Short mmCIF file of C-alpha atoms and ligand atoms in Angstrom, two decimals:
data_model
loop_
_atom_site.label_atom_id
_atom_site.label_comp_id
_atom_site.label_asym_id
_atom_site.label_seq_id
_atom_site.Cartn_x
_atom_site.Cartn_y
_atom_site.Cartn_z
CA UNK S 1 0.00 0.00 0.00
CA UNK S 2 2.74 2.33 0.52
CA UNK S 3 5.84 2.10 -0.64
CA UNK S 4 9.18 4.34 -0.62
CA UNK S 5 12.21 4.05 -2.40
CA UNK S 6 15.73 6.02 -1.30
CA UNK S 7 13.50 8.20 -0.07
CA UNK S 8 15.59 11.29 0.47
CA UNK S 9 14.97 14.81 1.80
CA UNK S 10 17.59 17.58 2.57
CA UNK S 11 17.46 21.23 3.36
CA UNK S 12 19.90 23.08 1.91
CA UNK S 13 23.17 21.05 2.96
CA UNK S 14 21.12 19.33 5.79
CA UNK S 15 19.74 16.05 5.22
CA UNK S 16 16.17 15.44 7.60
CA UNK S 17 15.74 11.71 5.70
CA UNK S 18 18.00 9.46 4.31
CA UNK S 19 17.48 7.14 1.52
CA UNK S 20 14.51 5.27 3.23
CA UNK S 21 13.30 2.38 1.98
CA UNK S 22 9.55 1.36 3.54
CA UNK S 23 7.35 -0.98 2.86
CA UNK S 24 4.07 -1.23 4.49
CA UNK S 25 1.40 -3.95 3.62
CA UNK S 26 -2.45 -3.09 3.08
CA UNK S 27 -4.34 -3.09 6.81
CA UNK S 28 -0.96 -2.63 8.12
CA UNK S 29 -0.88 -0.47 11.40
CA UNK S 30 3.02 1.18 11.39
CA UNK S 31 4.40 2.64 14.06
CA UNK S 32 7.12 5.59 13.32
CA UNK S 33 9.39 6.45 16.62
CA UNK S 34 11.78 8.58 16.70
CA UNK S 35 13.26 11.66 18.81
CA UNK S 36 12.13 15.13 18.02
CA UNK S 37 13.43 15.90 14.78
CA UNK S 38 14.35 12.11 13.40
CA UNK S 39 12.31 12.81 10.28
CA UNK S 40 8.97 11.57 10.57
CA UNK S 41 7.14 14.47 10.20
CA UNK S 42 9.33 15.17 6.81
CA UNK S 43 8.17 11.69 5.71
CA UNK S 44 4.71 12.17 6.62
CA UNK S 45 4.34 15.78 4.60
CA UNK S 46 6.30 13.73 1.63
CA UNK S 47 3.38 10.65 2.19
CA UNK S 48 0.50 13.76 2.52
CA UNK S 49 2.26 15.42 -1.22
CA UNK S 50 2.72 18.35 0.68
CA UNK S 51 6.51 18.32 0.47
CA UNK S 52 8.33 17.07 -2.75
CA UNK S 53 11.74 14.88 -1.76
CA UNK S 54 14.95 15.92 -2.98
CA UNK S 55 15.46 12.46 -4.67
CA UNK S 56 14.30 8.89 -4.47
CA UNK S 57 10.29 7.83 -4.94
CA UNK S 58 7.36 7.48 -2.56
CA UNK S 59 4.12 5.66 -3.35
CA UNK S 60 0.77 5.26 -1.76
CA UNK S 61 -1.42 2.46 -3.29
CA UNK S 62 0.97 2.25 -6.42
CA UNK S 63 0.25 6.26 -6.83
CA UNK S 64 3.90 8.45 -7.18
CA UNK S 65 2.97 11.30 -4.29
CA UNK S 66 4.73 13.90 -7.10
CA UNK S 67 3.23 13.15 -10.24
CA UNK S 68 -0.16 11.62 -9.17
CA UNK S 69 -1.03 14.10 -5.95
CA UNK S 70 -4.75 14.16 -6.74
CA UNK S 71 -5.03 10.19 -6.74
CA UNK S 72 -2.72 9.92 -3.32
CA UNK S 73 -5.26 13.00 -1.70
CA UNK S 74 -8.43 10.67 -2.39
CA UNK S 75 -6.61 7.97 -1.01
CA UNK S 76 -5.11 9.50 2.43
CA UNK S 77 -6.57 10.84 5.64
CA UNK S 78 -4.10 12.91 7.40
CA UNK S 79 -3.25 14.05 10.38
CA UNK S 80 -0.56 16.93 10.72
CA UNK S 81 1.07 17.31 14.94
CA UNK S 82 0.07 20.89 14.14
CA UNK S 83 -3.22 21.78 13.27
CA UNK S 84 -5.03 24.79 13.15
CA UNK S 85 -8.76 24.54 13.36
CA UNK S 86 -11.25 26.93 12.86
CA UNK S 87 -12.97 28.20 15.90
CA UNK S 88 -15.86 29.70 15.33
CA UNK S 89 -17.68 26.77 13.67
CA UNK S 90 -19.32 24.23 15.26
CA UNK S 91 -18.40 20.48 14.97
CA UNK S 92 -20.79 19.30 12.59
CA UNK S 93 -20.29 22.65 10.08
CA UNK S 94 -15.93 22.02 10.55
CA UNK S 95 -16.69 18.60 9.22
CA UNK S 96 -19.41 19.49 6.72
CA UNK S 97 -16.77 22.16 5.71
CA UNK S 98 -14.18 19.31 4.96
CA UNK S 99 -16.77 17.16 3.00
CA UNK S 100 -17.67 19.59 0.64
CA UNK S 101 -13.52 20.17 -0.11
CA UNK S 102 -13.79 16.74 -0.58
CA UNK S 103 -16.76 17.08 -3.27
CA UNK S 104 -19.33 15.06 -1.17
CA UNK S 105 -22.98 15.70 -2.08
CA UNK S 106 -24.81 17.07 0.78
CA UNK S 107 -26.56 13.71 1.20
CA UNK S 108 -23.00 11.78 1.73
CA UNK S 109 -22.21 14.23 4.16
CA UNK S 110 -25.61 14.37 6.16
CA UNK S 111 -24.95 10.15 6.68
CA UNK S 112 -21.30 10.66 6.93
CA UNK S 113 -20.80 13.27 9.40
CA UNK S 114 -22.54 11.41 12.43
CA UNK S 115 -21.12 8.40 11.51
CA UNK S 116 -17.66 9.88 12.20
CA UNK S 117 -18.85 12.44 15.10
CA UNK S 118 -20.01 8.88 16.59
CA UNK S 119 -16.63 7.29 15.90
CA UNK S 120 -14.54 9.87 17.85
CA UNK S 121 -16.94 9.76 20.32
CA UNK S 122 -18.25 13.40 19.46
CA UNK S 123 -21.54 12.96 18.95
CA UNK S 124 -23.14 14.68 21.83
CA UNK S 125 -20.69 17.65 21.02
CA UNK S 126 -21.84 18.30 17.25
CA UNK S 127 -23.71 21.42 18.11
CA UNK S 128 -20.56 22.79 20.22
CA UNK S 129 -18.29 25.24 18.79
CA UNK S 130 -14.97 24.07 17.71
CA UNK S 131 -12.94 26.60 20.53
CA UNK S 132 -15.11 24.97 23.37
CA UNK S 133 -13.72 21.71 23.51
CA UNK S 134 -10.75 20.05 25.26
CA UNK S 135 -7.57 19.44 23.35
CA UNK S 136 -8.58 15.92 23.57
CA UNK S 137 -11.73 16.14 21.45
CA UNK S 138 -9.73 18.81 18.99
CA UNK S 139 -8.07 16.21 18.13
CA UNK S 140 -10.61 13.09 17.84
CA UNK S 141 -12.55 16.00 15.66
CA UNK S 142 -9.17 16.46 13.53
CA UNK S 143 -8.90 12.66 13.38
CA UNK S 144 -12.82 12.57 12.20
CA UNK S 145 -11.77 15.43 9.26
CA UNK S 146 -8.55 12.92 8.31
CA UNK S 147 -11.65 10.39 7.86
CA UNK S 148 -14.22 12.45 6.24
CA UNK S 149 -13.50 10.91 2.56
CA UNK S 150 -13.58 7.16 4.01
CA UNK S 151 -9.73 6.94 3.27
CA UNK S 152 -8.06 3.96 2.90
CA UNK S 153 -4.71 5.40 4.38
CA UNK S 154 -4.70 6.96 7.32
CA UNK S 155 -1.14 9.19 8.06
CA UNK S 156 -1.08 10.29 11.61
CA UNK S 157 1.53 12.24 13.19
CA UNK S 158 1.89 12.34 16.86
CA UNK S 159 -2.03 12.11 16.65
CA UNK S 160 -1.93 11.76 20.92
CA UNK S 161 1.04 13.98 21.62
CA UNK S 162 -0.37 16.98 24.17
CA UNK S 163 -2.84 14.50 25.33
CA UNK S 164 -3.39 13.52 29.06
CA UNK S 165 -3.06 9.68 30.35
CA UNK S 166 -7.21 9.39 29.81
CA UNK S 167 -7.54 11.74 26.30
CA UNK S 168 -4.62 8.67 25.04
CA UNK S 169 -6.82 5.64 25.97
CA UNK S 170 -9.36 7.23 24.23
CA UNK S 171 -7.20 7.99 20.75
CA UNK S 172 -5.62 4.54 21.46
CA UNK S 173 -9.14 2.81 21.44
CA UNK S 174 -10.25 4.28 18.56
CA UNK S 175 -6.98 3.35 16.36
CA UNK S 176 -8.09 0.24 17.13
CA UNK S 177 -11.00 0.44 15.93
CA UNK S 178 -10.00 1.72 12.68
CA UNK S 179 -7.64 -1.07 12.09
CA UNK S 180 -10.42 -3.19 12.47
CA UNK S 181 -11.90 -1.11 9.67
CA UNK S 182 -8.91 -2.31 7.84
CA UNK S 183 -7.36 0.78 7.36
CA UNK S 184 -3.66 0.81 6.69
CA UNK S 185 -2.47 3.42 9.25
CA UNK S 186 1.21 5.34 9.06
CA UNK S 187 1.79 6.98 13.31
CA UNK S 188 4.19 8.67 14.77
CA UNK S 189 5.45 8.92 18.47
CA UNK S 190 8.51 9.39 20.25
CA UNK S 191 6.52 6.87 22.79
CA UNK S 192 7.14 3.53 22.69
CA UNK S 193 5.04 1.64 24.42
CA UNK S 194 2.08 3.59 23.22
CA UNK S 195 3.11 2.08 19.53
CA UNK S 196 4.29 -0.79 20.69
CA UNK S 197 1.18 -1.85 21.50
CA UNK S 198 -1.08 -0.97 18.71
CA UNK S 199 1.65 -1.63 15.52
CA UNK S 200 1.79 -4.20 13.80
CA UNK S 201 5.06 -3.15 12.64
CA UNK S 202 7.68 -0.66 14.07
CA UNK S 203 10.10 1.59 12.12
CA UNK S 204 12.81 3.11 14.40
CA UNK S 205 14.66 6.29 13.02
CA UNK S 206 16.70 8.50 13.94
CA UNK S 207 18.77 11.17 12.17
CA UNK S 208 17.04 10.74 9.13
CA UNK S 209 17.85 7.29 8.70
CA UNK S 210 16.08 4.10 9.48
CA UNK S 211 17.69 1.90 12.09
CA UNK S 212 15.46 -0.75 12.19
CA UNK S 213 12.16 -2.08 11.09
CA UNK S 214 9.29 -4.75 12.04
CA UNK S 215 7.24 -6.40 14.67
CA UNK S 216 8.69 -5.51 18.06
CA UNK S 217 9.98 -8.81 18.67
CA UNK S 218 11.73 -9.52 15.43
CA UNK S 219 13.57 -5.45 15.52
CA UNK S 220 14.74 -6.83 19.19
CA UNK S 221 15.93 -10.53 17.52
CA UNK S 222 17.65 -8.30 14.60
CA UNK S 223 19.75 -6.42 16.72
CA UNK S 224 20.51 -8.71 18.54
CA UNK S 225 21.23 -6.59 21.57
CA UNK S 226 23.55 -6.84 24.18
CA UNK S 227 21.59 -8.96 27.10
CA UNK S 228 23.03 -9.99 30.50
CA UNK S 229 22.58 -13.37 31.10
CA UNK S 230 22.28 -14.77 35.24
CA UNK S 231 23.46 -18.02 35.81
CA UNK S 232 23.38 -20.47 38.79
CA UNK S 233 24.89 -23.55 39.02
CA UNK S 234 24.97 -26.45 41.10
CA UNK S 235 28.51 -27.30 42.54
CA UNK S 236 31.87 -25.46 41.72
CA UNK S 237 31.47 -22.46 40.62
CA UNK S 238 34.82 -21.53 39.28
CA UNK S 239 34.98 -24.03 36.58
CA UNK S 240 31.60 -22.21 35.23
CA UNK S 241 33.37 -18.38 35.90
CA UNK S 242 36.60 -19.53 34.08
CA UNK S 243 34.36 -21.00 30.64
CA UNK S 244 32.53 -18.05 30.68
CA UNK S 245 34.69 -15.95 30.92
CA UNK S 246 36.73 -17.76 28.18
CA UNK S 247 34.24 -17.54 25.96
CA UNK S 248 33.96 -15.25 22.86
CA UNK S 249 30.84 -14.11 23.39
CA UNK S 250 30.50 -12.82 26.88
CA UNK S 251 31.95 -9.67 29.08
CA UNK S 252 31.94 -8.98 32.18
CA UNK S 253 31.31 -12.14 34.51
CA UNK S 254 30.83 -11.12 37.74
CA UNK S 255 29.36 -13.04 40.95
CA UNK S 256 27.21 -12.31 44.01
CA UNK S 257 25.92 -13.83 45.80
CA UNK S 258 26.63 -17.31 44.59
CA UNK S 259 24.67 -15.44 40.84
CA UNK S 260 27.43 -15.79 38.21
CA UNK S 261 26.02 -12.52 35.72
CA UNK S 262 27.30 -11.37 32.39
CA UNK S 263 26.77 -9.61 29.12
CA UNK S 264 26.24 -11.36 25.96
CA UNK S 265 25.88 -10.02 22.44
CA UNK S 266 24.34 -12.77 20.12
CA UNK S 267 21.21 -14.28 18.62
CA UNK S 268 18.33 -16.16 20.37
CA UNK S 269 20.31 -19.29 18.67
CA UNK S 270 23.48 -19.00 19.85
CA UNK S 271 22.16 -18.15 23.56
CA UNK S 272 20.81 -21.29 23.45
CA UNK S 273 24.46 -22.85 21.86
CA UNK S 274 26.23 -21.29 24.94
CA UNK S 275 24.21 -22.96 27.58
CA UNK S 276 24.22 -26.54 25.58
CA UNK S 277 28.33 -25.71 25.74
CA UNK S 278 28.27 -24.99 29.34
CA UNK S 279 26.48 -28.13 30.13
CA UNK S 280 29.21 -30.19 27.71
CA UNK S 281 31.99 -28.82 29.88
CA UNK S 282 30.24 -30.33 32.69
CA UNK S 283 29.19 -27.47 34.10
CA UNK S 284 25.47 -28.46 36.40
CA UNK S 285 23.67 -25.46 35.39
CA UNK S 286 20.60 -25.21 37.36
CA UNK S 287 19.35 -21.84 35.82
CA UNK S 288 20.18 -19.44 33.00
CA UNK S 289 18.26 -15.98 32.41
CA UNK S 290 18.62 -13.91 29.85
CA UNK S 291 17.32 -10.25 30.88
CA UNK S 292 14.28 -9.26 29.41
CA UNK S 293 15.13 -6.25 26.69
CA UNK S 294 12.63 -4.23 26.23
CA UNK S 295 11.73 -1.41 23.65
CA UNK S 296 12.87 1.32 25.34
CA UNK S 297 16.18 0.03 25.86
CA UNK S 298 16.39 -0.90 21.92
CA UNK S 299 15.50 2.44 21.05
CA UNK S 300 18.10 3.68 23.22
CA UNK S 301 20.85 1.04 21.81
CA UNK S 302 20.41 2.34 18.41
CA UNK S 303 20.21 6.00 19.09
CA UNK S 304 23.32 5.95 20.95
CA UNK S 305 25.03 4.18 17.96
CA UNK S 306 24.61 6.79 15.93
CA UNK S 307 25.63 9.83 18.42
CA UNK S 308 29.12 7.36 18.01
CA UNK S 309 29.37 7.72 14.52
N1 ATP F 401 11.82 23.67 6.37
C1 ATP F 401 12.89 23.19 6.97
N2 ATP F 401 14.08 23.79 6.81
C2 ATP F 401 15.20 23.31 7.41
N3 ATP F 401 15.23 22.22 8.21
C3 ATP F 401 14.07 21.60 8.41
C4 ATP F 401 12.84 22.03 7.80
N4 ATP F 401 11.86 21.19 8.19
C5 ATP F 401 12.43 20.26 8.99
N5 ATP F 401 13.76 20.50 9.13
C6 ATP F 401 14.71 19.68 9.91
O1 ATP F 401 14.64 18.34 9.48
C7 ATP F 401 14.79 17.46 10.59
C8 ATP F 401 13.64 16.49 10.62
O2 ATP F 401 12.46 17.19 11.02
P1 ATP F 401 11.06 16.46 11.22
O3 ATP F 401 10.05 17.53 11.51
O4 ATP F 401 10.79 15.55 10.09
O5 ATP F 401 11.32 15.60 12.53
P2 ATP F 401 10.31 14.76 13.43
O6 ATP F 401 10.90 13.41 13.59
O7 ATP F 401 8.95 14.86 12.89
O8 ATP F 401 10.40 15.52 14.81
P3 ATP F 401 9.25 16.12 15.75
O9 ATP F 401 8.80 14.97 16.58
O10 ATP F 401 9.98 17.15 16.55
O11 ATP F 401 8.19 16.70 14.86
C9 ATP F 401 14.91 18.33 11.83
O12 ATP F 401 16.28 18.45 12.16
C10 ATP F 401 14.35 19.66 11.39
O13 ATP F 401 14.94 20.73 12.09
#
């Protein structure tokens, strides 16, 4: 459904996105995370045709976001992090306001326009004006004008970001919704466990450039990030502190408390190589935990990577 190729924008002698390559699969929810200025927004306006890339090629549903805007339009809902809206309108008028710019007939709009109030949970506020509501429902009514043309794309960019603990839920839950609605959504955070949770797939980028990509399980696999690995064994322990520390793959083996610890960089594979080793040496392993690694500290991992470089 969408797909970019060396996807590249710069500014001047400043490069905001890198040569991304994305693919994301019809009904697809993907999560974008990133720090404040990684890019996403710049990928999101390239997605929305509102900013042309220096080089490389983005589609949406086979449609080139340069040549073919008008196609991509009818086919995306989005979102912007900044939005203005316009106050003194009520709810139902901002979205009937939207619908006509979208050429629908007055009669698609008098069925649409509850539909969607009823969807972000607006429907008792239709009669409000736009400047009387909570930050909260600005942005469920925002979400509701990203829907008005029954998209099949949905690009949303920090869609919950300003948005208190209950105002989230209430974003999250209706995401959810859409994907049942088979939607293929594009989101943006710089929280992770608020994507975590609703992607299907995660893309991780930072500077401009994509460090990782797919289901939060498989980007941890990939990276194969260093883990520290507790072991306890049954018996002498200093013939198990002398192979591990021999062996290629670990640092650091410490002990307390009768806990022999250390760091291992490897695949879920060879984890499971080094404890069948242990146990050929002779070693009477009684357990062996890997520590649990979660997003955050993935994110983390790769963002520090590249303040090396
Ligand atoms: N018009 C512009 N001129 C120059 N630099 C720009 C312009 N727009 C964006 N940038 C730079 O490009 C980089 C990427 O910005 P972008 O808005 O895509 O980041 P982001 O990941 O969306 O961050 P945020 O979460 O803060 O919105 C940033 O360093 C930003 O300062």
């Amino acid at each position: 459904m969408i797909k970019t190729v060396n996807l590249t924008k710069t500014y001047g002698t400043f490069t905001a996105l890198k040569e991304l390559n994305l693919e994301v699969q019809k009904g697809t929810v993907f999560g974008f995370v990133g720090q404040n200025g990684a890019g996403k927004s710049t990928t999101f306006s390239i997605l929305s045709t509102l900013l042309t890339p220096t080089s490389g090629e983005a589609r949406v549903g086979g449609f080139n976001v340069v040549t073919e805007q008008k196609k991509v339009r009818q086919m995306i809902g989005y979102m912007p992090d900044f939005f203005g809206v316009y106050d003194n309108l009520k709810t139902e008028e901002y979205l009937d306001f939207y619908g006509a710019a979208y050429n629908l007939s007055l009669t698609e709009r008098k069925k649409t326009i509850p539909q969607m109030l009823e969807l972000v949970n607006l429907a008792n506020k239709k009669d409000s004006y736009v400047d009387s509501l909570s930050r909260g429902m600005k942005q469920r009514l925002c979400l509701a004008r990203a829907l008005i043309h029954d998209p099949e794309v949905l690009i949303l960019d920090e869609p919950a970001s300003g948005l208190d603990p209950r105002a989230r839920v209430e974003m999250r839950e209706i995401l959810k919704e859409l994907k049942h609605m088979d939607k293929t959504i594009l989101i943006s955070s710089h929280i992770l466990p608020e994507l975590s949770e609703m992607c299907d797939v995660i893309g991780i980028i930072d500077q401009g450039v994509l460090k990782a990509e797919g289901s939060v399980a498989a980007i941890r696999q990939t990276l194969q990030a260093d883990r520290q690995i507790s072991v306890t064994v049954h018996g002498d322990i200093e013939t198990a502190i002398a192979f591990f520390e021999q062996h290629a793959k670990t640092t650091l083996v410490e002990v307390q408390n009768d806990v022999l610890s250390f760091g291992f960089k490897g695949a879920d594979q060879e984890q499971a190589a080094l404890l069948s080793e242990a146990i050929g040496h002779g070693i009477a392993v009684l357990s062996f935990r890997p520590s649990e690694t979660n997003l955050e500290d993935v994110f983390m991992e790769l963002t520090k990577e590249v303040e090396l470089t």
